[in-house]
Short mmCIF file of C-alpha atoms in Angstrom, two decimals:
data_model
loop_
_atom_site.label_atom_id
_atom_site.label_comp_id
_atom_site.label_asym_id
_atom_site.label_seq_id
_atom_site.Cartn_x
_atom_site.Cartn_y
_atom_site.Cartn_z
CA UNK A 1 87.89 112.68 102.04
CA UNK A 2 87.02 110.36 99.19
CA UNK A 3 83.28 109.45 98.94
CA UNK A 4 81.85 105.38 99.28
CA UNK A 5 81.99 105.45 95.46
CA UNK A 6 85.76 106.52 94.88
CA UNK A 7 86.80 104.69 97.89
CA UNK A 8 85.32 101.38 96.11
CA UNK A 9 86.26 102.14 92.57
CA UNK A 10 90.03 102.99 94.30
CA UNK A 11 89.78 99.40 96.05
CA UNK A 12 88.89 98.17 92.91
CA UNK A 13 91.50 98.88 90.90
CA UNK A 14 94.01 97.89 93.48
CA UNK A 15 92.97 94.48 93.29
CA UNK A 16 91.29 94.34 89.74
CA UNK A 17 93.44 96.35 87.56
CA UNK A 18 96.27 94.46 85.99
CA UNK A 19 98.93 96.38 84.30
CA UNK A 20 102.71 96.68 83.35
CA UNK A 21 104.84 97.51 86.39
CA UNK A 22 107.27 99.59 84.79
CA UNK A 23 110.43 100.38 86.07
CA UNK A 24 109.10 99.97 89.95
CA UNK A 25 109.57 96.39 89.33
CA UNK A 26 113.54 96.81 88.96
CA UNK A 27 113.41 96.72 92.97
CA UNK A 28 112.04 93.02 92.49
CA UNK A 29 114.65 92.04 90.00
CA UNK A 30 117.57 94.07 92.28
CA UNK A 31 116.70 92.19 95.57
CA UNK A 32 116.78 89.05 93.51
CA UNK A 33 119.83 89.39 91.85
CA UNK A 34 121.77 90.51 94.82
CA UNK A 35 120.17 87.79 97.38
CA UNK A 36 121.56 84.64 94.60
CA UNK A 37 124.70 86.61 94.21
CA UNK A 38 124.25 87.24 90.77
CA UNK A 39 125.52 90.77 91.03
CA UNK A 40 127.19 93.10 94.06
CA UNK A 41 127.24 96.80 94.52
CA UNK A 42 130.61 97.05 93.20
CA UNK A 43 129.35 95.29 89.74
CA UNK A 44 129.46 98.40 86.96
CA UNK A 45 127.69 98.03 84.04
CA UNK A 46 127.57 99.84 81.05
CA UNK A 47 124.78 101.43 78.85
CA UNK A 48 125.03 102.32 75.26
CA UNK A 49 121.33 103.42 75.16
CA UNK A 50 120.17 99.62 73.77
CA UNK A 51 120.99 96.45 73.81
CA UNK A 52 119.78 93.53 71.58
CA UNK A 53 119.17 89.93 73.24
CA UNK A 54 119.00 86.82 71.66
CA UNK A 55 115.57 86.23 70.00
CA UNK A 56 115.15 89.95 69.70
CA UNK A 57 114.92 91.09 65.97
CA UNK A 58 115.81 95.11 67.69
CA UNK A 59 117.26 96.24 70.55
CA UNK A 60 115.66 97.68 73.24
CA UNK A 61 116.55 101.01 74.13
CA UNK A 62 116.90 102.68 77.27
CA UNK A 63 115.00 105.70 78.21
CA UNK A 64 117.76 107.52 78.06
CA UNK A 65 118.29 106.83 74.28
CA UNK A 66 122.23 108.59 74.40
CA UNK A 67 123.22 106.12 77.00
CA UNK A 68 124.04 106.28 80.71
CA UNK A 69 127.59 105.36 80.02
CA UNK A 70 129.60 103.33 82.83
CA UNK A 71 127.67 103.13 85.98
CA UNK A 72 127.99 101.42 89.37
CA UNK A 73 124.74 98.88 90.40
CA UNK A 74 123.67 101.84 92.67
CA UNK A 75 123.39 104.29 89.96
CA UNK A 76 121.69 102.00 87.45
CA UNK A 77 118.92 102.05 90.33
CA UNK A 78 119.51 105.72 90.53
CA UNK A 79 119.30 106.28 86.75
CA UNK A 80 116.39 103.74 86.22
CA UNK A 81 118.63 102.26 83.55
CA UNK A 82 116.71 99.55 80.94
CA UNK A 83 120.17 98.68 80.03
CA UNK A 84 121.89 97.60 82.98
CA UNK A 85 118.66 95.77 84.28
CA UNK A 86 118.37 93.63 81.27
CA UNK A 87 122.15 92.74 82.17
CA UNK A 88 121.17 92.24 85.57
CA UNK A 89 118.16 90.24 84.55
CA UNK A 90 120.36 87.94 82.25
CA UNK A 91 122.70 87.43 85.13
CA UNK A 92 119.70 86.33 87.03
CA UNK A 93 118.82 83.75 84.77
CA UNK A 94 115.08 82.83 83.20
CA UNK A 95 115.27 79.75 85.60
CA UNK A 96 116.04 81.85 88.51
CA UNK A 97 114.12 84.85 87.93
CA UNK A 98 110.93 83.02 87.74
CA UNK A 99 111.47 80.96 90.80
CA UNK A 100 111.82 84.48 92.56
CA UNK A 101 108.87 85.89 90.99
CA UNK A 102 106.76 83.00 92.15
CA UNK A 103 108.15 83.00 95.38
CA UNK A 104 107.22 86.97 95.63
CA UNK A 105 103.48 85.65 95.10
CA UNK A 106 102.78 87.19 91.67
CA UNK A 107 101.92 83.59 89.94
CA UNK A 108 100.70 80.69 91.32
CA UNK A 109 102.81 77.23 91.10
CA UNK A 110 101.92 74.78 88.05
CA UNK A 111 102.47 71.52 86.91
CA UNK A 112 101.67 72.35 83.62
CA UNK A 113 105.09 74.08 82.49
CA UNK A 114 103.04 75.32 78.80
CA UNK A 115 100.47 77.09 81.30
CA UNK A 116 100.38 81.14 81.50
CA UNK A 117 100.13 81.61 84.97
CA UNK A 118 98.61 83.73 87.49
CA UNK A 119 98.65 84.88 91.18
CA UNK A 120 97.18 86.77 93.99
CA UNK A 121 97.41 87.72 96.97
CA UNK A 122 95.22 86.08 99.31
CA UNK A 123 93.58 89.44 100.77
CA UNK A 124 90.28 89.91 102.34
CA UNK A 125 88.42 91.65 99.40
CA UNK A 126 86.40 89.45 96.87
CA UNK A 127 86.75 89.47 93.44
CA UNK A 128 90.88 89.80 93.55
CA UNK A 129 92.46 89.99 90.24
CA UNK A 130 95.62 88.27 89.30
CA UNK A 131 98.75 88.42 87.43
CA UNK A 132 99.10 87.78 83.71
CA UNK A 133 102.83 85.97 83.07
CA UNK A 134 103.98 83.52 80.65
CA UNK A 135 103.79 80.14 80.87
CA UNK A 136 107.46 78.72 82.12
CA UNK A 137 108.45 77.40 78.97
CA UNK A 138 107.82 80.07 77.05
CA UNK A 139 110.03 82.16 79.54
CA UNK A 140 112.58 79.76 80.13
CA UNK A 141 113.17 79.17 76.64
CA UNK A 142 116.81 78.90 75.90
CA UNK A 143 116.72 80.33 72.28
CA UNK A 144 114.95 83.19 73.58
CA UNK A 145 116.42 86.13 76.13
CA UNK A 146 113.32 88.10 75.14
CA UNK A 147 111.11 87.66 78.25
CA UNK A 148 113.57 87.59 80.35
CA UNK A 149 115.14 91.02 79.13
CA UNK A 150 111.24 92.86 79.09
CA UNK A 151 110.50 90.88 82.38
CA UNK A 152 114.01 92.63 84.22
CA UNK A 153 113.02 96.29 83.59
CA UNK A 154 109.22 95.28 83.96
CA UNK A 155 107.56 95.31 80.88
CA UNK A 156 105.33 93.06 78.94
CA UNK A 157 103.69 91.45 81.66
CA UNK A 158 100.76 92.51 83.92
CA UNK A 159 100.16 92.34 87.73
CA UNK A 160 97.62 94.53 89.99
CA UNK A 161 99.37 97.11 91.97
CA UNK A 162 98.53 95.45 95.31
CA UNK A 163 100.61 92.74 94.39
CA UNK A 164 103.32 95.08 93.39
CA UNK A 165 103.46 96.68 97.00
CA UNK A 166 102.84 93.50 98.45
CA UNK A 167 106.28 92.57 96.52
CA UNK A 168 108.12 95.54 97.53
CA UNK A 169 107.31 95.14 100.96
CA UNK A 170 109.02 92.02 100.89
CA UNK A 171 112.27 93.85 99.68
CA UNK A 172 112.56 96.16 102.32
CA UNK A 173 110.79 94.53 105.11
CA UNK A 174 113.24 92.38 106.07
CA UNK A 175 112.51 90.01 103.04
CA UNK A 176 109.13 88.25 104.23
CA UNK A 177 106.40 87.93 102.04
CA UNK A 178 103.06 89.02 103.95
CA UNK A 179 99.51 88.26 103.26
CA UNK A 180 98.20 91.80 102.96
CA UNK A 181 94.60 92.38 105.11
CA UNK A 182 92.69 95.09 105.00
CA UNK A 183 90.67 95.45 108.79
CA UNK A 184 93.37 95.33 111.57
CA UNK A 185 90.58 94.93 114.65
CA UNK A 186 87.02 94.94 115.50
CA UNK A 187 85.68 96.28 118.15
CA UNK A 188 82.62 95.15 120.54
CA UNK A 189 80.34 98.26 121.59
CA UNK A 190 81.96 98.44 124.68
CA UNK A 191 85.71 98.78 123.16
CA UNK A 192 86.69 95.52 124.05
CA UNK A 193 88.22 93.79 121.19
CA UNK A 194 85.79 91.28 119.24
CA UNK A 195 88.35 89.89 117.18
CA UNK A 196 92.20 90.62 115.70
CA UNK A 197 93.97 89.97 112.67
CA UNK A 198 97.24 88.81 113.46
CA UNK A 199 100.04 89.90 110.45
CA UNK A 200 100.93 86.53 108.75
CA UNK A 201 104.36 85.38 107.15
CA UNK A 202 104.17 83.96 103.73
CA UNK A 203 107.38 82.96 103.04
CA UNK A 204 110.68 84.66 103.44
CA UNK A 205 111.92 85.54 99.60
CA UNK A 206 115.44 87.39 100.38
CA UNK A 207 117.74 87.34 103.38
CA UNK A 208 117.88 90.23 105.96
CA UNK A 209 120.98 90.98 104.41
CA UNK A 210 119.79 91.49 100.98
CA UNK A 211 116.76 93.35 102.37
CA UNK A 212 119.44 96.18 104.20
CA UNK A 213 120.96 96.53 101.13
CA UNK A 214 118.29 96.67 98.93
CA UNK A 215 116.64 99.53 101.45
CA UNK A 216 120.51 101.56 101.24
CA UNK A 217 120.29 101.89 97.47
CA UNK A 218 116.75 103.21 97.72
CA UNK A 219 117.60 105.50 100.26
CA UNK A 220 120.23 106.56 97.39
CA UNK A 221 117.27 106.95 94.59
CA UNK A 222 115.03 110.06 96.39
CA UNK A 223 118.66 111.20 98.39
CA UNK A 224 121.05 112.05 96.18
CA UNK A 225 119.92 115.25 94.80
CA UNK A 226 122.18 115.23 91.43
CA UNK A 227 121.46 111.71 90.13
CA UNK A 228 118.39 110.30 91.66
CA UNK A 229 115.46 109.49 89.75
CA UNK A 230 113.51 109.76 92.93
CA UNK A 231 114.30 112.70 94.44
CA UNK A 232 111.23 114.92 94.09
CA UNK A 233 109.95 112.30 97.05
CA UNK A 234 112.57 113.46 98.90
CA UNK A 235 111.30 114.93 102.29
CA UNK A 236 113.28 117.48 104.74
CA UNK A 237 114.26 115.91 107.95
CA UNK A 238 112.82 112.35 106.63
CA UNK A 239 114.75 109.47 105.26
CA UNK A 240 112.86 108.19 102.44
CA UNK A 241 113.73 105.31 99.15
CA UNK A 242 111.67 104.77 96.49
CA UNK A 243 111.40 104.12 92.87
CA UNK A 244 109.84 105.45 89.79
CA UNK A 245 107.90 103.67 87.06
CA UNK A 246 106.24 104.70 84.08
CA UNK A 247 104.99 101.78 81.52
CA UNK A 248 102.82 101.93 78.35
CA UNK A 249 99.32 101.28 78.01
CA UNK A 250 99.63 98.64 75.39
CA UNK A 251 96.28 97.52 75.30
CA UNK A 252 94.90 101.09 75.09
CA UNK A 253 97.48 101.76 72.20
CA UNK A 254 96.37 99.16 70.40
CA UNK A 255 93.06 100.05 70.92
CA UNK A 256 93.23 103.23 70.19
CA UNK A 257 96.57 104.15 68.33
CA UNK A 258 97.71 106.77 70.99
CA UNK A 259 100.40 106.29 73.52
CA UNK A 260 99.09 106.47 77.13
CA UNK A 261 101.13 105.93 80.04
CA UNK A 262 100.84 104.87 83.34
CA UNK A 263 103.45 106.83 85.93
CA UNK A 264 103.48 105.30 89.41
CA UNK A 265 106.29 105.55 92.04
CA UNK A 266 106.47 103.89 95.03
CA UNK A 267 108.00 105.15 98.65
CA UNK A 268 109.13 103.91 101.68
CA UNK A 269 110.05 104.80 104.85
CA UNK A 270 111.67 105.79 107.04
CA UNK A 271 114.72 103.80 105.70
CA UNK A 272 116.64 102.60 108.68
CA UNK A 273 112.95 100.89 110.24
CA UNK A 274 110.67 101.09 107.14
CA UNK A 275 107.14 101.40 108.44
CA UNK A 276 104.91 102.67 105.64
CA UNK A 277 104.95 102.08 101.69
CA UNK A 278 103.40 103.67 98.97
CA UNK A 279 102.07 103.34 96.18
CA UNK A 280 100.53 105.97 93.61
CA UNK A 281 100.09 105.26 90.16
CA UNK A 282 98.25 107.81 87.98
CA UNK A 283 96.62 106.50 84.55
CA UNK A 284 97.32 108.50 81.88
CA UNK A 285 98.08 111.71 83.16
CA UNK A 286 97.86 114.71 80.20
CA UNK A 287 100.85 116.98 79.15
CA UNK A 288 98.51 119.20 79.51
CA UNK A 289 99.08 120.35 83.31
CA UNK A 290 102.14 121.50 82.20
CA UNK A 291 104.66 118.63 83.88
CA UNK A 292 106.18 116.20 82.32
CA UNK A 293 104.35 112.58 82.28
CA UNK A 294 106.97 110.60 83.98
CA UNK A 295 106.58 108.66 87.61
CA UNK A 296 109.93 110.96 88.20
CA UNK A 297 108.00 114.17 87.80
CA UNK A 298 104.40 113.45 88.79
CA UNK A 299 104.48 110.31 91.25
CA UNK A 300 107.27 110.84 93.67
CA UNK A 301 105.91 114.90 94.32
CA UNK A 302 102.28 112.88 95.16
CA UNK A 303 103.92 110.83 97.41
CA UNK A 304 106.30 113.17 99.15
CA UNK A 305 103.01 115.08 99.93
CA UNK A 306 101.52 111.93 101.67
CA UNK A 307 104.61 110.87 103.84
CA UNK A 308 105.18 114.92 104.80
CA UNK A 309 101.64 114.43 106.58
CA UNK A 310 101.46 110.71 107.60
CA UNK A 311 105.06 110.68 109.08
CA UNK A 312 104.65 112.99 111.51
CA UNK A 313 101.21 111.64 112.11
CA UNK A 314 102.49 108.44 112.94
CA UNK A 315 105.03 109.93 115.33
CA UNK A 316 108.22 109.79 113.37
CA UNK A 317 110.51 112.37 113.94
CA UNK A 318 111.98 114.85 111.50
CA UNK A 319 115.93 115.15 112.33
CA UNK A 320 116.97 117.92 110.17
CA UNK A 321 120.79 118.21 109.33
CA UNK A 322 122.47 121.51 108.11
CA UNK A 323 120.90 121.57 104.45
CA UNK A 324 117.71 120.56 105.63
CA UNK A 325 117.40 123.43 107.86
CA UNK A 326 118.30 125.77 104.86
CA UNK A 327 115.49 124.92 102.93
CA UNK A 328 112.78 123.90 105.10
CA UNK A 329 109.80 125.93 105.24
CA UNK A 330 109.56 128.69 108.30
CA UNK A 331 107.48 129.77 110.89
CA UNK A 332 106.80 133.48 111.00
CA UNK A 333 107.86 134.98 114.80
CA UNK A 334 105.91 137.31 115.97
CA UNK A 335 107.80 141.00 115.76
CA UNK A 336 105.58 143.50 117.35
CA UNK A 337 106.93 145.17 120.18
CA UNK A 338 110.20 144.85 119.18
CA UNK A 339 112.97 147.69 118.24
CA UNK A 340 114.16 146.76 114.47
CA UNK A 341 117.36 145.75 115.89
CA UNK A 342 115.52 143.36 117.56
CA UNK A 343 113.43 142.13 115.05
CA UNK A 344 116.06 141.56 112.79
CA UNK A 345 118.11 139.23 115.04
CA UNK A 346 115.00 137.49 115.54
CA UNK A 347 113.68 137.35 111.98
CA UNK A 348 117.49 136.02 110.94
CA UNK A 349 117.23 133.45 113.90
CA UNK A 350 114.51 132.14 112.26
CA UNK A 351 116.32 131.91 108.68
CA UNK A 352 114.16 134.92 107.13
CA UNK A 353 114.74 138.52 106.47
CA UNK A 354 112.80 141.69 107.70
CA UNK A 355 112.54 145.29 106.05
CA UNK A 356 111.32 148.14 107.72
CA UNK A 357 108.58 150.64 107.30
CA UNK A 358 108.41 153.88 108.96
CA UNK A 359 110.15 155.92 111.37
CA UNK A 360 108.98 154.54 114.86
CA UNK A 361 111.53 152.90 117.47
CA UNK A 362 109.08 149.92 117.95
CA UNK A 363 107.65 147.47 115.52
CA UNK A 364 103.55 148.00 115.55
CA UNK A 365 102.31 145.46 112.95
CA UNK A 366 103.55 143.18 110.52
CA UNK A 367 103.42 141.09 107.24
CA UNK A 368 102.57 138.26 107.20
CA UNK A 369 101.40 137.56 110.72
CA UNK A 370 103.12 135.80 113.48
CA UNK A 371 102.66 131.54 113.28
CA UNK A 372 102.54 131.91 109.51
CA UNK A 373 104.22 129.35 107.28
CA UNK A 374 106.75 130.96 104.64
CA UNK A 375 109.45 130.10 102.27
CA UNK A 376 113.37 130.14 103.95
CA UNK A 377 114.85 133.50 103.14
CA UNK A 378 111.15 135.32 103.17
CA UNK A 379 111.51 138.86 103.68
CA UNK A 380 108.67 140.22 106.31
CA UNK A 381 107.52 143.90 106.37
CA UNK A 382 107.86 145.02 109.82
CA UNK A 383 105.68 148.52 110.52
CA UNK A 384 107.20 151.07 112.84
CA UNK A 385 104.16 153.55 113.28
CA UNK A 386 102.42 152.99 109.69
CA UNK A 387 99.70 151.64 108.77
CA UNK A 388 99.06 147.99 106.85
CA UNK A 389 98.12 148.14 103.34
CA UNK A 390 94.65 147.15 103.22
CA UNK A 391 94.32 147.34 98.90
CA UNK A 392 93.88 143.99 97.03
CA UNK A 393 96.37 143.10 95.14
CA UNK A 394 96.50 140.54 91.43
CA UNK A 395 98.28 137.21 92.22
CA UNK A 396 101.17 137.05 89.88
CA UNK A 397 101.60 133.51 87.82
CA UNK A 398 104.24 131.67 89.26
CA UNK A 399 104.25 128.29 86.69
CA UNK A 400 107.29 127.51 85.96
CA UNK A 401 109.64 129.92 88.06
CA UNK A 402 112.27 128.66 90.75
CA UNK A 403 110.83 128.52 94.44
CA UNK A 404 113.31 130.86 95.00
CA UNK A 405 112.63 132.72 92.36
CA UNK A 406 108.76 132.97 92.84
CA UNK A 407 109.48 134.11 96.58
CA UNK A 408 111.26 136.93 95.58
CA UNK A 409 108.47 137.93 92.79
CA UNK A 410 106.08 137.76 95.49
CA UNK A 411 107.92 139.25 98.24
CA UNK A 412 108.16 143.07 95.61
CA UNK A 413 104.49 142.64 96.07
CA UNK A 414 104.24 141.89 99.73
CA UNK A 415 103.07 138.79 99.47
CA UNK A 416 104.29 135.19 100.53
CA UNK A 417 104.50 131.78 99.43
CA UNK A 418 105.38 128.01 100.73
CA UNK A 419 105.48 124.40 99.32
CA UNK A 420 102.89 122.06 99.99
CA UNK A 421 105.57 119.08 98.86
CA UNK A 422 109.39 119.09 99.88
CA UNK A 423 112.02 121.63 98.54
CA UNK A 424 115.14 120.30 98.12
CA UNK A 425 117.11 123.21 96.49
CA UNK A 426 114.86 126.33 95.87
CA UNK A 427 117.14 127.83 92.94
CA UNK A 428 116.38 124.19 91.14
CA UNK A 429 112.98 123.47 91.70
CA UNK A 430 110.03 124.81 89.93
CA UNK A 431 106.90 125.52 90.60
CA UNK A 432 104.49 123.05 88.59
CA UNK A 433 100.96 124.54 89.92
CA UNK A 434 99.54 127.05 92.70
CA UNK A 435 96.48 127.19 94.84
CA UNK A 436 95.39 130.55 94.01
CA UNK A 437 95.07 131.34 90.63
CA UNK A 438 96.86 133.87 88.90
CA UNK A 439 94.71 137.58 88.81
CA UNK A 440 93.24 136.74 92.25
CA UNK A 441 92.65 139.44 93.85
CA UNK A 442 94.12 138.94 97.41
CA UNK A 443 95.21 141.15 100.49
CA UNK A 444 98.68 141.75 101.18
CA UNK A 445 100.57 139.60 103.52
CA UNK A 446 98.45 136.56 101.58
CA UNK A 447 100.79 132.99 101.39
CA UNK A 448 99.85 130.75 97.88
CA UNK A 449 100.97 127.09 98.24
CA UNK A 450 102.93 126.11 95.57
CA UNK A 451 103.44 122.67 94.36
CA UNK A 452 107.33 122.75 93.02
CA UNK A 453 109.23 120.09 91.04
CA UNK A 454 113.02 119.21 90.10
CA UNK A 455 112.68 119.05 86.24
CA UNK A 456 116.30 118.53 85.92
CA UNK A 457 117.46 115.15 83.99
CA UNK A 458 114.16 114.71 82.65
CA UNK A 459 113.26 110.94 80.97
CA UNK A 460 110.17 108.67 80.87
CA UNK A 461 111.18 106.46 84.21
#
């Protein structure tokens, strides 16, 4: 629905815009580390909240400032931990790491070792930006661990975020590097094909091996519900990985004196035949909307929105197991005609509640109608002989309640509401921002999309 303009300035950036990664880059520095067998999932690794490096004058701290504590390689992932990533970055080695980076296109080979170097990707768009890095012997300097340390959790360098994805993809792909392209076919005026671009292997980075396991642990990041970083991506019925990032602005800093952040996460999925990635990075979001600026909290909701529609479109299908089916938005049946016996086997069926009103045998209207989408556990208003309220009533303001909690608010009003992004547990998410304003008036039986959030565990990753 974007216009020429926004579709151009969008391109643009994709391929212009250089900046810090952020912690989205720890999927380039996992995949390395576990393809040259620096580290395995059984590694642990522990985080005291910083950690100084040699030619560091201070440590660099965590996000998590406390600590994570003792945690296995898949929870550093899951945590987003600077800590452990630095470790796994030193593991690496500067030698190493950079080979990898090249190798995952973001600089361009050299024979000048004091040269900062730069990459791109090759794509069909003029005008492509490319990476800023350091030159290899400033990186692979042996008195200094600095680089290497910033480099691990990605910070202090600068790529455009096609090249990130373009990275990624490699990960989880299988471990080939692709030249990106942006037109897939053209077509002669008769539908015959005029000419075809035909996908192209770069190089391949990591093994198939690496690549599995690399797509298992991001599976791990949106799944698990208590210590993902990811898992306000996660999608009912869908099996999704991903990872957060959120960097500074440095040059806008020091430019201005404020910090400014750019959040980003990237998805993919589904995770046992990846198909589609994402990325969505939004430049210096404002406290103001009321969530917190993190890729956590912003990015991975923005995403989860995107795969809900495109997955479906694209003719994946949704399996749902037990909890999914618990929390997954319903369909509204369609009760008229029914005795409230009836209608209440049916509305339970269909994971909702009904309450009656009036005294007839047969149901004669309800709210909200019949094909309706509602929160699971909506109660309906079946009529038995009486009449529909017909007077307007004030949208309540729902900010910041549980989903669960806002259903029931709107349910003593008879009124209805649904998630326009995944729910994973409706007592723990909250609702960030609605599509009808609060003191609307609206008639009864009226559903408000609600955007909700997990705001639990909290932290700039």
């Amino acid at each position: 629905e974007l216009n020429a303009a926004q579709q151009k300035q969008g391109r643009n950036k994709a391929i212009n815009d250089t900046s810090e990664p952020g912690s989205t880059f720890k999927i380039i520095t996992l995949s390395m580390a576990l393809n040259d067998g620096a580290v395995k999932p059984s590694d642990t690794f522990y985080c005291g909240g910083s950690l100084l490096v040699t030619g560091d004058k201070t440590p660099r701290h965590c996000w998590k400032t406390t600590g994570h504590g003792s945690q296995t390689l898949t929870q550093a992932l899951q945590h987003s931990c600077n800590v452990a990533f630095m470790q796994i970055g030193l593991k690496v080695g500067a030698q190493r790491f950079y080979d990898y980076c090249e190798a995952f296109g973001l600089m361009n080979a050299s024979n000048d070792p004091d040269a900062q170097l730069t990459g791109d990707t090759g794509i069909d768009l003029p005008g492509e930006s490319g990476s800023l890095w350091w030159s290899k012997n400033t990186f692979c300097n042996p008195d200094s661990k600095s680089q290497l340390a910033a480099a691990s959790f990605g910070q202090t360098f600068n790529i455009t975020p096609l090249q990130l994805i373009t990275a990624v993809s490699a990960c989880v792909n299988g471990g080939n590097l692709m030249k990106p392209y942006i037109v897939k076919e053209t077509l002669n005026s008769d539908g015959s094909v005029a000419s075809k671009t035909e996908p192209t292997v770069v190089r391949q980075v990591i093994s198939a091996e690496t690549s599995k396991t690399v797509c298992e642990m991001l599976e791990k990041v949106v799944g698990d519900k208590v210590e993902g970083t990811g898992k306000n991506a996660y999608v009912a019925g869908y099996r999704i990985g991903g990872k957060t990032g959120t960097s500074e602005n440095v040059a806008k800093e020091a430019e201005t004196g404020e910090k400014q952040y750019i959040v980003s996460f990237i998805g993919v999925a589904p995770m046992d035949d990846p198909q589609i990635a994402i990325l969505v990075l939004l430049d210096n979001p404002s406290n103001d909307c009321g969530v917190y600026v993190s890729g956590g909290a912003m990015g991975a909701p923005t995403v989860a929105k995107m795969l809900s529609d495109i997955l479906p479109y694209m003719g994946v299908e949704a399996k749902y197991d037990s909890s999914d089916k618990q929390v997954v938005d319903k369909t509204v049946p369609k009760l008229a005609g029914m005795t409230q016996a009836e209608a209440t086997e049916k509305a339970k069926t269909e994971g909702l509640t009904v309450r009656f009103v009036g005294s007839g045998e047969k149901v004669t209207a309800q709210l909200p109608a019949a094909n309706t989408v509602v929160a699971a556990g909506s109660q309906l208003i079946a009529y038995c002989g009486e009449e529909v309220p017909t007077a307007e009533l004030s949208m309540p303001n729902l900010a910041g309640l549980s989903y669960s909690t806002a259903r029931q608010t709107l349910a003593s009003y008879g009124l209805y509401v649904r998630a326009t992004g995944p729910v994973s547990d409706p007592a723990s998410v909250t609702v960030s921002s609605q599509t009808i304003t609060a003191g609307t008036k609206v008639k009864p039986g009226t559903v408000v999309e609600v955007t909700v959030i997990d705001t639990t565990n909290q932290g700039r990753y």
